[in-house]
Coordinates of C-alpha atoms in Angstrom, one line a residue:
X1 CA -44.1 -119.1 7.3
X2 CA -40.5 -118.0 7.2
X3 CA -40.9 -115.2 9.8
X4 CA -43.0 -117.5 12.0
X5 CA -40.2 -120.1 11.7
X6 CA -37.6 -117.6 12.7
X7 CA -39.6 -116.4 15.7
X8 CA -40.1 -120.0 16.7
X9 CA -36.3 -120.5 16.5
X10 CA -35.9 -117.4 18.6
X11 CA -38.1 -118.7 21.3
X12 CA -36.7 -122.1 21.3
X13 CA -33.0 -120.9 21.3
X14 CA -33.7 -118.2 23.8
X15 CA -35.0 -120.5 26.4
X16 CA -31.8 -122.6 26.1
X17 CA -29.7 -119.4 25.8
X18 CA -30.4 -118.1 29.2
X19 CA -28.9 -121.2 30.8
X20 CA -26.3 -122.0 28.1
X21 CA -24.7 -118.7 27.0
X22 CA -26.4 -118.4 23.7
X23 CA -28.8 -120.2 21.3
X24 CA -27.6 -123.6 20.7
X25 CA -27.4 -126.8 18.7
X26 CA -30.3 -128.2 20.7
X27 CA -32.3 -125.9 18.5
X28 CA -31.1 -127.9 15.5
X29 CA -33.7 -130.7 16.1
X30 CA -36.4 -128.0 16.1
X31 CA -35.3 -126.0 13.0
X32 CA -37.8 -127.5 10.6
X33 CA -40.7 -127.7 13.0
X34 CA -43.8 -125.9 12.0
X35 CA -46.0 -124.4 14.7
X36 CA -49.3 -122.6 15.0
X37 CA -48.5 -121.6 18.6
X38 CA -46.2 -118.7 18.0
X39 CA -46.1 -115.7 20.4
X40 CA -47.6 -112.8 18.5
X41 CA -44.8 -110.6 17.2
X42 CA -46.5 -107.5 18.4
X43 CA -46.1 -108.8 22.0
X44 CA -42.4 -109.7 21.4
X45 CA -40.5 -106.5 21.5
X46 CA -41.4 -105.3 25.0
X47 CA -38.5 -105.6 27.5
X48 CA -34.8 -106.5 27.8
X49 CA -35.5 -110.1 28.1
X50 CA -36.9 -110.0 24.5
X51 CA -33.7 -108.4 23.5
X52 CA -31.6 -111.0 25.2
X53 CA -33.5 -113.9 23.7
X54 CA -33.5 -112.5 20.2
X55 CA -30.0 -111.5 20.1
X56 CA -28.7 -114.8 21.5
X57 CA -31.0 -116.6 19.1
X58 CA -29.4 -115.0 16.2
X59 CA -26.0 -116.3 17.4
X60 CA -27.6 -119.7 17.9
X61 CA -28.8 -119.8 14.3
X62 CA -25.4 -118.8 13.2
X63 CA -23.8 -121.7 15.1
X64 CA -26.4 -124.0 13.7
X65 CA -25.7 -122.9 10.2
X66 CA -22.0 -123.6 10.6
X67 CA -22.4 -126.9 12.5
X68 CA -25.3 -128.5 10.8
X69 CA -24.1 -131.6 8.9
X70 CA -20.5 -130.5 9.8
X71 CA -20.8 -127.9 7.2
X72 CA -17.9 -125.8 8.4
X73 CA -15.6 -128.7 7.7
X74 CA -17.3 -129.9 4.6
X75 CA -16.8 -126.5 3.0
X76 CA -13.3 -125.7 4.3
X77 CA -11.5 -128.9 5.1
X78 CA -12.3 -131.6 2.6
X79 CA -12.1 -130.3 -1.0
X80 CA -8.6 -130.6 -2.4
X81 CA -7.4 -130.9 1.3
X82 CA -5.3 -133.2 3.3
X83 CA -8.0 -135.7 4.5
X84 CA -9.1 -138.8 2.6
X85 CA -12.5 -140.3 3.1
X86 CA -12.9 -143.9 4.2
X87 CA -16.0 -145.9 3.1
X88 CA -17.9 -142.6 2.6
X89 CA -18.6 -141.9 -1.1
X90 CA -20.3 -138.6 -0.2
X91 CA -17.3 -137.2 1.6
X92 CA -14.9 -138.5 -1.1
X93 CA -17.1 -136.7 -3.7
X94 CA -16.4 -133.5 -1.8
X95 CA -12.7 -134.2 -1.5
X96 CA -12.5 -134.8 -5.2
X97 CA -14.7 -131.8 -6.1
X98 CA -17.7 -133.7 -7.4
X99 CA -20.2 -131.2 -5.9
X100 CA -22.9 -131.9 -8.4
X101 CA -23.2 -135.4 -6.8
X102 CA -26.7 -136.6 -5.9
X103 CA -25.5 -137.6 -2.4
X104 CA -27.9 -136.3 0.2
X105 CA -25.1 -134.8 2.3
X106 CA -23.9 -132.7 -0.7
X107 CA -27.4 -131.7 -1.7
X108 CA -28.1 -130.4 1.9
X109 CA -24.7 -128.7 1.9
X110 CA -25.6 -126.8 -1.2
X111 CA -28.6 -125.3 0.4
X112 CA -27.8 -121.9 1.8
X113 CA -31.3 -121.4 3.5
X114 CA -29.9 -121.7 7.1
X115 CA -27.5 -118.9 6.5
X116 CA -30.3 -116.7 5.2
X117 CA -32.2 -117.6 8.3
X118 CA -29.4 -115.9 10.3
X119 CA -29.6 -112.8 8.0
X120 CA -33.3 -112.6 8.2
X121 CA -33.2 -112.9 12.0
X122 CA -30.5 -110.2 12.2
X123 CA -32.4 -107.9 10.0
X124 CA -35.6 -108.4 12.1
X125 CA -33.6 -107.5 15.2
X126 CA -32.3 -104.3 13.6
X127 CA -35.8 -103.3 12.5
X128 CA -37.7 -104.0 15.7
X129 CA -35.3 -103.9 18.7
X130 CA -35.6 -100.1 19.0
X131 CA -39.2 -100.7 20.3
X132 CA -37.9 -102.0 23.5
X133 CA -36.4 -98.5 24.3
X134 CA -40.0 -97.3 24.6
X135 CA -41.1 -100.0 27.0
X136 CA -38.1 -100.9 29.3
X137 CA -35.9 -98.2 30.9
X138 CA -33.3 -100.8 31.6
X139 CA -32.5 -101.0 27.9
X140 CA -30.6 -97.8 27.1
X141 CA -29.8 -96.2 23.8
X142 CA -26.2 -97.0 24.3
X143 CA -27.0 -100.7 24.8
X144 CA -29.2 -100.7 21.7
X145 CA -26.5 -99.2 19.5
X146 CA -24.1 -101.9 20.6
X147 CA -26.7 -104.7 20.0
X148 CA -27.5 -103.4 16.6
X149 CA -23.8 -103.2 15.8
X150 CA -23.5 -106.8 16.7
X151 CA -26.2 -107.8 14.4
X152 CA -24.7 -105.8 11.5
X153 CA -21.3 -107.6 12.1
X154 CA -23.2 -110.9 12.2
X155 CA -24.7 -110.0 8.8
X156 CA -21.4 -109.0 7.4
X157 CA -19.8 -112.3 8.6
X158 CA -22.6 -114.4 7.1
X159 CA -22.3 -112.6 3.7
X160 CA -18.6 -113.3 3.8
X161 CA -19.3 -117.0 4.5
X162 CA -21.9 -117.0 1.6
X163 CA -19.5 -115.3 -0.8
X164 CA -16.6 -117.6 -0.2
X165 CA -18.8 -120.7 -0.4
X166 CA -21.2 -119.8 -3.3
X167 CA -19.8 -116.7 -4.9
X168 CA -22.7 -114.7 -6.3
X169 CA -25.7 -114.6 -3.8
X170 CA -28.7 -112.4 -3.2
X171 CA -28.4 -109.6 -0.7
X172 CA -31.2 -109.2 1.8
X173 CA -31.1 -105.7 3.5
X174 CA -34.5 -106.2 5.3
X175 CA -36.5 -109.0 6.9
X176 CA -38.9 -110.9 4.9
X177 CA -42.2 -112.6 5.7
X178 CA -43.4 -115.7 4.0
X179 CA -41.4 -117.4 1.2
X180 CA -37.9 -116.6 0.3
X181 CA -37.9 -113.3 -1.7
X182 CA -37.4 -113.4 -5.5
X183 CA -34.1 -111.4 -5.6
X184 CA -31.4 -111.8 -8.2
X185 CA -27.9 -112.7 -7.0
X186 CA -25.4 -110.0 -6.6
X187 CA -21.9 -110.5 -7.7
X188 CA -19.3 -111.8 -5.3
X189 CA -17.6 -108.5 -5.3
X190 CA -20.8 -106.7 -4.6
X191 CA -21.6 -109.1 -1.7
X192 CA -18.1 -108.7 -0.1
X193 CA -18.4 -104.9 -0.5
X194 CA -21.8 -104.9 1.2
X195 CA -20.4 -107.2 4.0
X196 CA -17.4 -104.8 4.5
X197 CA -19.6 -101.7 4.6
X198 CA -21.9 -103.3 7.2
X199 CA -19.1 -104.0 9.6
X200 CA -17.0 -100.9 8.8
X201 CA -20.1 -98.7 9.9
X202 CA -20.2 -100.2 13.3
X203 CA -16.8 -101.8 14.2
X204 CA -15.7 -99.1 16.6
X205 CA -19.0 -99.1 18.4
X206 CA -18.3 -102.6 19.7
X207 CA -16.5 -103.2 23.0
X208 CA -13.6 -105.4 23.6
X209 CA -15.4 -107.0 26.5
X210 CA -19.0 -107.5 27.4
X211 CA -19.6 -107.1 31.1
X212 CA -16.3 -105.6 32.3
X213 CA -15.7 -102.2 34.0
X214 CA -12.3 -102.2 32.2
X215 CA -13.9 -101.9 28.8
X216 CA -13.5 -98.4 27.3
X217 CA -16.7 -98.6 25.3
X218 CA -19.1 -100.4 27.7
X219 CA -17.7 -100.0 31.2
X220 CA -20.2 -102.1 33.2
X221 CA -19.9 -105.2 35.4
X222 CA -22.8 -106.9 33.7
X223 CA -24.1 -107.2 30.1
X224 CA -27.4 -108.8 29.7
X225 CA -27.1 -110.0 33.3
X226 CA -23.7 -111.6 33.0
X227 CA -20.0 -110.8 33.3
X228 CA -17.4 -111.1 30.6
X229 CA -16.6 -114.6 31.8
X230 CA -19.8 -115.7 30.1
X231 CA -19.5 -113.6 27.0
X232 CA -15.8 -113.9 26.1
X233 CA -15.5 -116.1 22.9
X234 CA -19.2 -116.0 22.4
X235 CA -20.3 -112.6 21.3
X236 CA -18.7 -110.6 18.4
X237 CA -16.5 -107.9 19.9
X238 CA -14.4 -105.2 18.3
X239 CA -11.5 -107.7 17.5
X240 CA -13.9 -110.1 16.0
X241 CA -15.2 -107.3 13.6
X242 CA -11.6 -106.4 12.6
X243 CA -10.7 -110.1 12.0
X244 CA -13.7 -110.6 9.7
X245 CA -12.8 -107.4 7.8
X246 CA -9.3 -108.7 7.4
X247 CA -10.6 -111.9 5.8
X248 CA -13.1 -110.1 3.6
X249 CA -10.3 -108.1 2.1
X250 CA -8.0 -111.0 1.8
X251 CA -10.8 -112.9 -0.1
X252 CA -11.2 -109.8 -2.3
X253 CA -7.4 -109.7 -3.0
X254 CA -7.2 -106.3 -1.2
X255 CA -4.2 -107.1 0.9
X256 CA -3.4 -103.6 1.8
X257 CA -6.7 -103.3 3.7
X258 CA -6.3 -106.8 4.9
X259 CA -3.0 -106.0 6.5
X260 CA -4.5 -102.9 8.2
X261 CA -7.3 -104.8 9.9
X262 CA -5.1 -107.7 10.9
X263 CA -2.5 -105.3 12.2
X264 CA -5.2 -103.7 14.4
X265 CA -6.1 -107.1 15.9
X266 CA -2.6 -107.9 16.8
X267 CA -1.8 -104.5 18.1
X268 CA -4.8 -104.5 20.3
X269 CA -4.6 -108.2 21.3
X270 CA -3.8 -107.4 24.9
X271 CA -6.8 -105.0 25.2
X272 CA -8.9 -107.9 23.9
X273 CA -7.3 -110.6 26.0
X274 CA -6.1 -112.7 23.2
X275 CA -2.6 -114.1 22.8
X276 CA -0.6 -116.9 21.3
X277 CA -1.5 -120.4 22.5
X278 CA 1.0 -123.2 23.0
X279 CA 0.5 -126.5 21.4
X280 CA -0.2 -128.3 24.7
X281 CA -3.3 -126.1 25.2
X282 CA -4.4 -126.4 21.6
X283 CA -4.4 -130.2 21.9
X284 CA -5.6 -130.5 25.5
X285 CA -8.5 -132.9 25.6
X286 CA -9.8 -131.8 29.1
X287 CA -12.2 -129.1 30.2
X288 CA -9.3 -126.6 30.5
X289 CA -8.1 -127.1 26.9
X290 CA -8.4 -124.5 24.2
X291 CA -11.2 -126.1 22.3
X292 CA -13.4 -126.6 25.4
X293 CA -16.1 -124.1 26.2
X294 CA -15.8 -120.3 25.6
X295 CA -12.3 -118.9 26.0
X296 CA -11.2 -115.3 25.9
X297 CA -8.6 -116.4 23.3
X298 CA -11.4 -117.4 20.8
X299 CA -11.5 -114.3 18.6
X300 CA -14.5 -115.8 17.0
X301 CA -15.9 -119.1 18.5
X302 CA -19.1 -121.1 18.9
X303 CA -19.0 -123.2 22.1
X304 CA -21.1 -126.3 22.8
X305 CA -21.2 -126.5 26.6
X306 CA -21.9 -130.0 27.8
X307 CA -23.1 -128.6 31.2
X308 CA -26.2 -127.5 29.3
X309 CA -26.4 -130.6 27.2
X310 CA -25.2 -128.7 24.0
X311 CA -22.8 -131.3 22.7
X312 CA -23.7 -134.0 20.2
X313 CA -22.3 -136.2 17.5
X314 CA -22.9 -133.8 14.7
X315 CA -21.4 -130.3 14.4
X316 CA -17.9 -131.4 15.6
X317 CA -14.9 -132.6 13.6
X318 CA -14.4 -135.4 16.0
X319 CA -17.5 -137.0 14.6
X320 CA -15.5 -137.4 11.3
X321 CA -12.0 -138.0 12.5
X322 CA -12.1 -140.1 15.7
X323 CA -12.1 -143.8 15.9
X324 CA -10.7 -146.6 18.1
X325 CA -8.9 -146.5 20.4
X326 CA -10.2 -143.1 21.2
X327 CA -13.9 -143.8 20.8
X328 CA -15.9 -146.9 20.0
X329 CA -16.3 -146.2 16.4
X330 CA -14.3 -148.8 14.5
X331 CA -13.0 -146.5 11.7
X332 CA -12.8 -142.7 11.1
X333 CA -14.8 -141.2 8.3
X334 CA -11.8 -139.1 7.2
X335 CA -8.1 -139.4 8.0
X336 CA -4.7 -138.2 6.8
X337 CA -2.6 -140.7 5.1
X338 CA 0.8 -141.5 6.7
X339 CA 2.8 -140.3 3.6
X340 CA 0.9 -137.0 3.5
X341 CA 1.6 -136.4 7.2
X342 CA 5.2 -137.1 6.8
X343 CA 5.3 -134.8 3.8
X344 CA 3.5 -131.9 5.4
X345 CA 5.4 -132.1 8.8
X346 CA 8.8 -132.5 7.4
X347 CA 10.9 -130.4 9.7
X348 CA 12.8 -131.5 12.9
X349 CA 11.5 -130.0 16.1
X350 CA 7.9 -129.5 15.0
X351 CA 5.9 -129.8 18.2
X352 CA 2.8 -130.9 16.2
X353 CA 4.4 -133.9 14.5
X354 CA 8.1 -135.0 14.1
X355 CA 10.1 -138.2 13.8
X356 CA 13.1 -137.9 16.1
X357 CA 16.7 -139.0 15.5
X358 CA 15.8 -142.5 16.8
X359 CA 12.9 -142.9 14.4
X360 CA 10.3 -142.4 17.2
X361 CA 7.2 -140.4 16.3
X362 CA 6.4 -137.4 18.5
X363 CA 3.0 -136.0 17.9
X364 CA 0.1 -134.3 19.6
X365 CA -2.0 -134.2 16.4
X366 CA -2.3 -137.9 15.6
X367 CA -2.9 -141.1 17.5
X368 CA -2.1 -144.7 16.3
X369 CA 0.4 -143.4 13.8
X370 CA 1.8 -146.8 13.4
X371 CA -1.5 -148.3 12.6
X372 CA -3.2 -148.6 9.2
X373 CA -4.9 -145.2 9.5
X374 CA -3.6 -142.5 11.8
X375 CA -6.3 -140.8 13.8
X376 CA -6.4 -137.0 13.8
X377 CA -6.9 -136.1 17.4
X378 CA -5.8 -132.5 17.6
X379 CA -9.4 -131.5 18.4
X380 CA -10.7 -134.1 20.8
X381 CA -13.2 -133.2 23.5
X382 CA -15.5 -136.0 24.7
X383 CA -18.5 -135.0 26.8
X384 CA -17.4 -132.5 29.5
X385 CA -13.8 -132.9 28.8
X386 CA -13.2 -135.2 31.7
X387 CA -9.7 -136.2 32.1
X388 CA -9.3 -139.8 30.7
X389 CA -12.8 -139.9 29.4
X390 CA -13.5 -143.1 27.3
X391 CA -15.1 -143.0 24.1
X392 CA -17.8 -145.5 24.8
X393 CA -20.3 -142.6 24.3
X394 CA -19.0 -140.4 21.5
X395 CA -20.6 -137.2 22.6
X396 CA -18.5 -134.3 21.7
X397 CA -18.5 -130.8 23.0
X398 CA -15.6 -129.1 21.3
X399 CA -15.9 -125.4 20.4
X400 CA -16.0 -124.5 16.7
X401 CA -13.2 -121.9 16.6
X402 CA -13.3 -119.7 13.5
X403 CA -10.3 -117.6 14.3
X404 CA -7.6 -117.4 17.0
X405 CA -4.3 -115.4 17.5
X406 CA -2.2 -117.7 15.3
X407 CA -4.7 -117.7 12.5
X408 CA -5.1 -113.9 12.2
X409 CA -1.4 -113.4 12.7
X410 CA -0.6 -115.8 9.8
X411 CA -3.1 -114.0 7.6
X412 CA -1.2 -110.8 8.5
X413 CA 2.0 -112.5 7.4
X414 CA 0.2 -113.5 4.2
X415 CA -0.9 -109.9 3.5
X416 CA 2.5 -108.4 4.1
X417 CA 4.2 -111.1 2.0
X418 CA 1.9 -110.3 -0.9
X419 CA 2.5 -106.6 -0.5
X420 CA 6.3 -107.2 -0.7
X421 CA 6.9 -106.3 2.9
X422 CA 9.4 -109.2 3.1
X423 CA 11.0 -108.3 6.4
X424 CA 7.8 -107.9 8.3
X425 CA 6.2 -110.9 6.8
X426 CA 9.3 -113.0 7.6
X427 CA 9.4 -111.8 11.2
X428 CA 5.8 -112.7 11.8
X429 CA 6.2 -116.1 10.2
X430 CA 9.4 -116.9 12.1
X431 CA 7.8 -116.0 15.4
X432 CA 4.9 -118.4 14.6
X433 CA 7.4 -121.1 13.7
X434 CA 9.5 -120.5 16.8
X435 CA 6.3 -121.0 18.9
X436 CA 6.0 -124.4 17.4
X437 CA 9.7 -125.5 17.7
X438 CA 10.9 -124.7 14.3
X439 CA 13.9 -122.7 13.1
X440 CA 13.8 -119.5 11.0
X441 CA 13.2 -119.8 7.3
X442 CA 16.2 -119.5 5.0
X443 CA 16.9 -116.6 2.7
X444 CA 16.0 -118.5 -0.5
X445 CA 12.7 -119.8 0.7
X446 CA 9.5 -118.8 -1.2
X447 CA 7.8 -116.6 1.4
X448 CA 4.3 -117.0 0.2
X449 CA 4.7 -120.8 0.1
X450 CA 6.2 -120.8 3.5
X451 CA 3.3 -118.8 5.0
X452 CA 0.7 -121.1 3.5
X453 CA 2.6 -124.2 4.5
X454 CA 2.6 -122.9 8.1
X455 CA -1.2 -122.2 7.9
X456 CA -1.6 -125.7 6.6
X457 CA 0.2 -127.2 9.6
X458 CA -1.2 -124.9 12.3
X459 CA -4.8 -124.8 11.2
X460 CA -5.3 -128.4 10.1
X461 CA -8.8 -129.6 11.0
X462 CA -10.1 -126.0 11.7
X463 CA -11.9 -125.5 8.4
X464 CA -9.3 -123.3 6.4
X465 CA -7.6 -125.6 4.0
X466 CA -9.8 -125.2 0.8
X467 CA -10.1 -121.4 1.3
X468 CA -6.4 -121.1 1.7
X469 CA -5.8 -123.2 -1.5
X470 CA -8.1 -120.8 -3.4
X471 CA -6.3 -117.7 -2.1
X472 CA -2.9 -119.2 -2.7
X473 CA -3.8 -119.9 -6.3
X474 CA -5.1 -116.4 -6.8
X475 CA -1.8 -115.1 -5.6
X476 CA 0.6 -117.4 -7.3
X477 CA -1.3 -118.0 -10.6
X478 CA 1.0 -120.8 -11.5
X479 CA -1.5 -123.7 -11.9
X480 CA -3.4 -123.4 -15.3
X481 CA -6.0 -126.0 -14.2
X482 CA -6.8 -124.1 -11.0
X483 CA -6.8 -120.7 -12.8
X484 CA -9.4 -122.2 -15.2
X485 CA -11.4 -123.4 -12.2
X486 CA -11.3 -119.9 -10.7
X487 CA -12.3 -118.3 -14.1
X488 CA -15.2 -120.7 -14.5
X489 CA -16.4 -120.2 -10.8
X490 CA -15.8 -123.9 -10.1
X491 CA -14.3 -122.9 -6.7
X492 CA -17.8 -122.4 -5.4
X493 CA -20.5 -124.8 -4.5
X494 CA -23.5 -125.2 -6.8
X495 CA -26.8 -123.6 -5.8
X496 CA -29.2 -126.1 -4.4
X497 CA -32.2 -127.2 -6.5
X498 CA -34.5 -126.0 -3.7
X499 CA -33.1 -122.5 -3.9
X500 CA -33.4 -122.4 -7.7
X501 CA -37.0 -123.7 -7.5
X502 CA -38.0 -121.2 -5.0
X503 CA -36.4 -118.2 -6.7
X504 CA -36.7 -118.1 -10.5
X505 CA -34.4 -115.0 -10.5
X506 CA -31.4 -117.3 -9.7
X507 CA -29.3 -119.1 -12.2
X508 CA -27.1 -122.0 -11.5
X509 CA -23.4 -121.3 -11.5
X510 CA -22.3 -122.0 -15.0
X511 CA -19.6 -124.5 -13.9
X512 CA -22.2 -126.7 -12.3
X513 CA -24.9 -126.6 -15.1

């Protein structure tokens, strides 16, 4: 039933996609629905509308994989991070690294099937989309090449996500029908190599913009019936591909290549429309703020437009962090303790959080700082981002932003610092600090520490903290306990019991046995 389920997802997501940019979280409630009323696959690949629906459906599945059960933040923000859980044992288990807990949330988080649904759907598109060339003259070979390139980048991205979360995982290089295939796990290095090869093969076939006459690769006023206004920050473009390649290589410890790919993104930022974002925009809670809708500055983003009823209470960090007086919820599920905030944001002038000379707190990241528990409000989009919207109906529509200018530029600083290019790394870091009201670092500051500390402050709440901690410890190698965790593969999540039961070729990560 797997292929049938995927086709069902395509159909459901595609219907929503045509009015809502791409397949959406409204599909979430249908993900596990079985149906005997599926359009025959032989009748599916006939015209450009099938292409549109299927391609956008893959993006919809990817967004669901990241957002379901707030997975993006469970994997990246909680473990060994800055947030503490309140009255949520399951969340605290993740914070403390007890990933073999029997808590339902952790068991569901351990299941990678939703990510393989994306891979299977992308493989199916690659295998079958060429058939539309034979039936619909609107669909050209040039468009087909770009669409297949997108799907290969999606695959590479998902394998990167799988590798950084689970380590050794199976590689699917074709679509499968029926039950999950019985395939042995490949090593994390093999998975990352596969991901890199997929993206490298097609990265320069992708445009900077979809639906713009100014794009050098795809000079057209429309793409799949819409202009770049609709597709910016939604579809993977060339800068998205290079950003993912930078992260794949950083995860692999290949910082020379990581620097090359990150340099390309920054060097071509203007061509792709991305730029630095000021803190007022980052923390803007209205429908013109950075985290609302699709923005050209989102190098990789997954919007939830409320205009198409795509928001919800799940799949948004606000569902974990907000509470009174911002929403009706009495207490947040997670929060950052006062002493930790003061320890992290410990420099005068920081626009994100500072205590001025009079002892007054100035912050755009936190609310109710003088209360028992500060409320993390950096990302805070209620409903349609109406100015002054109250939280009586905590319905969130913030965009899940995987990467933006500041993130990839700080990765660039990290790569150059590791490579010993001290002057360049320092210049990049100092510019980032200047943009947030901070002075240049001193000559005796540990550059690696300073870069990761800036990522910690800038990217708080965006799903990076755990993965940054892992990379930091791989670089520094000065924490014996963490080095043991790395060696024993305890940095990864355990494989779910469902996956083990369905595939006898798999073996549980030794750390979690």
